[in-house]
Coordinates of N, CA and C in Angstrom, one line a residue:
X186 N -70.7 -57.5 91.3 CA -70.2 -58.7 90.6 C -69.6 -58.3 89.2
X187 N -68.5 -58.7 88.7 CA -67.5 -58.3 87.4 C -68.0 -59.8 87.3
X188 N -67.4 -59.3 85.3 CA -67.6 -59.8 84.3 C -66.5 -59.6 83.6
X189 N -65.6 -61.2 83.6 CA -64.0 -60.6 82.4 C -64.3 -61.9 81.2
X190 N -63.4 -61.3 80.5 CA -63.3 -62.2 79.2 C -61.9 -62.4 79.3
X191 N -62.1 -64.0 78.9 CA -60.7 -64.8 79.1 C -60.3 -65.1 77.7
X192 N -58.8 -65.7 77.8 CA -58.6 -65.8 76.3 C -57.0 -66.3 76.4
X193 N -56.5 -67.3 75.6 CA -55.5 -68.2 75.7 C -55.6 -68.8 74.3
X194 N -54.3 -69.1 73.9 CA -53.8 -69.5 72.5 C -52.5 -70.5 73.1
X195 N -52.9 -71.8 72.6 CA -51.7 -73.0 72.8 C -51.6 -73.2 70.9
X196 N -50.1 -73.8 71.5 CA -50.0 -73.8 69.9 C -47.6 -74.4 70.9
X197 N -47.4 -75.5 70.0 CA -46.5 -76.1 70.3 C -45.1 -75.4 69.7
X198 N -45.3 -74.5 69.2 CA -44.0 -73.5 68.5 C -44.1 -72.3 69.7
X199 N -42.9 -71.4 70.2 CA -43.3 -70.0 70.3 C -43.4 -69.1 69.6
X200 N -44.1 -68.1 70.2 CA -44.4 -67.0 69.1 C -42.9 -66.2 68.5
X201 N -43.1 -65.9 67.4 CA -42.0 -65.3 66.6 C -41.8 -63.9 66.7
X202 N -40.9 -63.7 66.4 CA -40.4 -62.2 66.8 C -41.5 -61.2 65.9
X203 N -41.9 -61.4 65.0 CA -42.9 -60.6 64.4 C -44.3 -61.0 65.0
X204 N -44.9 -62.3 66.0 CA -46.2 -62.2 66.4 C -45.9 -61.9 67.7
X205 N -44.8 -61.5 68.4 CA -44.9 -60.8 69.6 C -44.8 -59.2 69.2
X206 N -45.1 -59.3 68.3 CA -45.7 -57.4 68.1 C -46.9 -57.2 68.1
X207 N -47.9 -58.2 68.7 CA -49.3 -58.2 69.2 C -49.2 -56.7 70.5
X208 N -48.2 -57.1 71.0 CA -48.1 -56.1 72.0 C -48.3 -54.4 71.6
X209 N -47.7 -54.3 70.4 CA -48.5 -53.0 69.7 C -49.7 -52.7 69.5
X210 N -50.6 -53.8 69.0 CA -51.9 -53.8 69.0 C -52.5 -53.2 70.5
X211 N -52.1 -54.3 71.5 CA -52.3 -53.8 72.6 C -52.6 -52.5 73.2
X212 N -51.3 -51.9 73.0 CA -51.2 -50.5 73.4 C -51.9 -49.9 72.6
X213 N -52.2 -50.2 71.6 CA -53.1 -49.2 70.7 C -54.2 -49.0 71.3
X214 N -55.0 -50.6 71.6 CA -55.9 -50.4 72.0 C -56.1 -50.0 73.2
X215 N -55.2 -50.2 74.5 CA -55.3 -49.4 75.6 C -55.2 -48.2 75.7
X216 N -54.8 -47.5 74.8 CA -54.4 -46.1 74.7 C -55.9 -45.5 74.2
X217 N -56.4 -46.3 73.4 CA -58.2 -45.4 72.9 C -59.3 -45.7 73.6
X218 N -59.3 -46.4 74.9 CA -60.2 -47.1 75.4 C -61.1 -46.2 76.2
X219 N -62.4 -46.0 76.1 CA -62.7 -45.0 76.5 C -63.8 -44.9 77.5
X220 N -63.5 -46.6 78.6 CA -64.4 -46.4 79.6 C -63.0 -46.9 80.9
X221 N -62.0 -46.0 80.6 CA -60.7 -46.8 81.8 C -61.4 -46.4 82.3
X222 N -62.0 -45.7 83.0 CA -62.5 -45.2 84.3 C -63.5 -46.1 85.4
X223 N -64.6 -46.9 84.4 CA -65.3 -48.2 84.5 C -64.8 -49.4 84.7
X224 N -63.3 -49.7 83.8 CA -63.1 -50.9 83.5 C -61.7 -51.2 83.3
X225 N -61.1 -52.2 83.0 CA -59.9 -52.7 83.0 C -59.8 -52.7 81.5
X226 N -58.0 -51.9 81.3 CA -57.3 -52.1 80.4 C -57.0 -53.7 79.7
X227 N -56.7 -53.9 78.7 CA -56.5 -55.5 78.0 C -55.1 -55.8 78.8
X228 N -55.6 -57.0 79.3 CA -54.0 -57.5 80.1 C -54.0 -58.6 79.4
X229 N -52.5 -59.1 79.2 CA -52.0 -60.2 78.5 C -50.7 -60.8 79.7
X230 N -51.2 -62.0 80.4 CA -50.4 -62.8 81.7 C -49.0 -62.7 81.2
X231 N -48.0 -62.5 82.0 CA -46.7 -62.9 82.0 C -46.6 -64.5 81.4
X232 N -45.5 -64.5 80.4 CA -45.8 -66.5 80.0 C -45.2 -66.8 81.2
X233 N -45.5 -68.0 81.6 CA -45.0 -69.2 82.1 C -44.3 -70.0 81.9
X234 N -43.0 -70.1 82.4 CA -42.2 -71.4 81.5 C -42.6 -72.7 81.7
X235 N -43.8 -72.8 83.3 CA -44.0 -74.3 83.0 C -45.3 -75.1 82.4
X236 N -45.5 -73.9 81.6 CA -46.8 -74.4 80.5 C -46.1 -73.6 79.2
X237 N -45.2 -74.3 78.5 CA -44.7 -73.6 77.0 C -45.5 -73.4 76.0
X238 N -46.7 -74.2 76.1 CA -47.5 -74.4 75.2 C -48.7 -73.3 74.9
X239 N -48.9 -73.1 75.8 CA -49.5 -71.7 76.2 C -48.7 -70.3 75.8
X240 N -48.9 -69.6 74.6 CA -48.6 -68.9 74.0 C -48.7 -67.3 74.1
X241 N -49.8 -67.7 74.5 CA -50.5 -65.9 74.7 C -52.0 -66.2 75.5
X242 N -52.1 -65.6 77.0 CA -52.9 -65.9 77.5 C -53.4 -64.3 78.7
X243 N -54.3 -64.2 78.7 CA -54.6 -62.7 79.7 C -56.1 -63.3 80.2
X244 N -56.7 -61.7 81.0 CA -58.2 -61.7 81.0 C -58.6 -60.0 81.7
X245 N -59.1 -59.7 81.0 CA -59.9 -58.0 81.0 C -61.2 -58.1 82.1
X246 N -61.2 -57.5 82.8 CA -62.5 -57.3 83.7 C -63.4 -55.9 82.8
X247 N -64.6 -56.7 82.7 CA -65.7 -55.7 81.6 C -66.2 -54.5 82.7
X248 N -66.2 -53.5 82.5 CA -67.0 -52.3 83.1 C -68.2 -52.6 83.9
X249 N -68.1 -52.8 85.4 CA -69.6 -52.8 85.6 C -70.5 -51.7 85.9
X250 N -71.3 -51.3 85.2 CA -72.2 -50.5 85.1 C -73.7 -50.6 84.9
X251 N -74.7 -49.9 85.6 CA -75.7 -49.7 85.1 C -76.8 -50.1 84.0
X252 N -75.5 -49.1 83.0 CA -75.8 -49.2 81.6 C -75.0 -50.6 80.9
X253 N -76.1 -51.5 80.3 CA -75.3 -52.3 80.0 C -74.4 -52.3 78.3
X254 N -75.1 -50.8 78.2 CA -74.3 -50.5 76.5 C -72.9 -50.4 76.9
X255 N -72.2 -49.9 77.9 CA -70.9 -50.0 78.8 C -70.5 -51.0 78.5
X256 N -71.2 -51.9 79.5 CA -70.3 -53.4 79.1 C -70.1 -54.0 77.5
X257 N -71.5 -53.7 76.8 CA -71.3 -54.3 75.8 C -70.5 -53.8 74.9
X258 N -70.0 -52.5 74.5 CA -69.7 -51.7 73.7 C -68.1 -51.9 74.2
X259 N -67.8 -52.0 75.6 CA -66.1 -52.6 75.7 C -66.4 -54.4 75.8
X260 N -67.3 -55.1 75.8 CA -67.2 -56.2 74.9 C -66.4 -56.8 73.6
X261 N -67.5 -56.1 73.1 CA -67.2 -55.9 71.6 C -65.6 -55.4 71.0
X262 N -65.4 -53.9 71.7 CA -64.0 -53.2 71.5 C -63.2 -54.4 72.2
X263 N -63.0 -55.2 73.1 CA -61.7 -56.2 73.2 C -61.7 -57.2 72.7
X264 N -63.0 -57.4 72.3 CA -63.4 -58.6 70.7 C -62.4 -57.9 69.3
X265 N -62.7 -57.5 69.5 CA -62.1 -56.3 68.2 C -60.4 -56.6 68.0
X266 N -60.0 -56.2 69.6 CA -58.6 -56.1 70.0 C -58.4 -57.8 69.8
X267 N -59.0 -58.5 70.4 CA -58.1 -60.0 69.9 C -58.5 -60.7 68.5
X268 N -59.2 -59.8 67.7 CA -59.1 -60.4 66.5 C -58.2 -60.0 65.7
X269 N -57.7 -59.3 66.3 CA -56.3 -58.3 65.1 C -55.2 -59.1 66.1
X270 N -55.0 -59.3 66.6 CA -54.0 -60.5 67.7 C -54.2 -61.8 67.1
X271 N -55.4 -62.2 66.7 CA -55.7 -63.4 66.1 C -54.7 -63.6 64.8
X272 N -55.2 -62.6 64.0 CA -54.3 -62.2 63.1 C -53.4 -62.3 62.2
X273 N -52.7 -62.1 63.9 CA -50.8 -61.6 63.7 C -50.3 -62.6 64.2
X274 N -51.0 -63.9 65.1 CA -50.3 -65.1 65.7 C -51.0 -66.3 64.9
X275 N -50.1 -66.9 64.1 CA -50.6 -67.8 63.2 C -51.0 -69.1 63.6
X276 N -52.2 -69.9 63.5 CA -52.3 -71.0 64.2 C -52.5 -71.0 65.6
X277 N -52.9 -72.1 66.0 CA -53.2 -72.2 67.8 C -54.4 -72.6 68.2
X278 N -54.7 -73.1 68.9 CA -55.9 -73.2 69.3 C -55.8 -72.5 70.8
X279 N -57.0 -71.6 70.0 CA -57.6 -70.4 70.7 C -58.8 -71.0 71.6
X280 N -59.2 -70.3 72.7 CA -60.0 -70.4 73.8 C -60.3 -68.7 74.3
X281 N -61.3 -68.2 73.7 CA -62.3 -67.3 74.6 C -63.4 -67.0 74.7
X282 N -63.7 -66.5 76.1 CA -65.1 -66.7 76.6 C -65.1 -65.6 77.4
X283 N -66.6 -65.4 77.7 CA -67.0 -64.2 78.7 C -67.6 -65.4 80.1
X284 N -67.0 -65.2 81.3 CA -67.0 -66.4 81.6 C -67.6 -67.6 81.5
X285 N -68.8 -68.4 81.2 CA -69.2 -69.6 80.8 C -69.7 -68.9 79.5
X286 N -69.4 -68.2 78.6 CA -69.8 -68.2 77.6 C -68.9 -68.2 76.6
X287 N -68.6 -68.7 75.6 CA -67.5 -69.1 74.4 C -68.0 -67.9 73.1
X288 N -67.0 -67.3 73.3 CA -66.7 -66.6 71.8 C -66.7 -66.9 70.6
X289 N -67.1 -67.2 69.4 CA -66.9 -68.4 68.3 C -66.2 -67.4 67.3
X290 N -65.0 -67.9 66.6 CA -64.4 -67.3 65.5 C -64.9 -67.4 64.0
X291 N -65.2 -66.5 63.8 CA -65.5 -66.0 62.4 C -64.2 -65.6 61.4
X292 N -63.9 -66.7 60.5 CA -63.1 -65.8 59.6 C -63.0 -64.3 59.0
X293 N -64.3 -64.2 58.6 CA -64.6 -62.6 58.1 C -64.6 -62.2 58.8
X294 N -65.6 -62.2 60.1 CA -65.8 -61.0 60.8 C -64.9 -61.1 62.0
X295 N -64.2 -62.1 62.8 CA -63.6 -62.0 63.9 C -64.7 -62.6 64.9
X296 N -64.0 -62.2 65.8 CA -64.6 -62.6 67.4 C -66.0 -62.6 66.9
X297 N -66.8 -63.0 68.0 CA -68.6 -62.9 68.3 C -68.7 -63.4 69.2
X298 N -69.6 -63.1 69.9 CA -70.3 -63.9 71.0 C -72.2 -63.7 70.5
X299 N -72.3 -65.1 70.7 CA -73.6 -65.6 70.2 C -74.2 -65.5 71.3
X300 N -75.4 -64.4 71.4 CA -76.1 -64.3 72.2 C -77.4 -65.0 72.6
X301 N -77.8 -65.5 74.0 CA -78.8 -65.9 74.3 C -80.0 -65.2 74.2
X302 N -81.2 -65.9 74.3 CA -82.2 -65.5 74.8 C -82.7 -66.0 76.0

């Protein structure tokens, strides 16, 4: 059984020629990622023209392993990756989650996911 984290930004403008250089980020971070072997590189969906509003939208399948420092530690690392995306695309209302779980935005620190007990 996989585990992805989803993630979508609507926002009624499209993105501008300087916040579609998220896609640099991207490659950055696909390029250091150091469980490809486990897990899925950060995908970001082809847009759709018939939802314009939807701006930037993907979903990453987490590593399944064993060891759950695996999953968490590329958690965290594509937390990481959409808060520097966050960023760079101004405004929107943002939505991500690890599937029924919601990610909450931290100005300082970026992404989180607030863990259960």
């Amino acid at each position: 059984m996989g585990v992805s984290i989803y993630y979508t930004c609507e926002r009624n403008t499209p993105m501008s020629a300087e916040e579609q250089q998220v896609n640099v980020i991207v490659a950055k971070y696909n390029d250091h990622f150091e469980l490809k072997e486990s897990g899925e590189t950060f995908c970001v969906y082809e847009r759709d023209d018939s939802e314009p509003a939807i701006i930037f939208e993907g979903a990453t399948k987490l590593p399944f392993s064993e060891d759950i420092e695996d999953m968490l530690a590329a958690l965290y690392y594509w937390l990481s990756c959409l808060t520097e995306i966050r960023r760079v695309i101004a405004g929107g209302e943002w939505h991500v989650h690890l599937d029924d779980l919601d990610a909450m935005w931290n100005e300082d620190e970026g992404w989180q996911m607030l863990m259960v007990d």
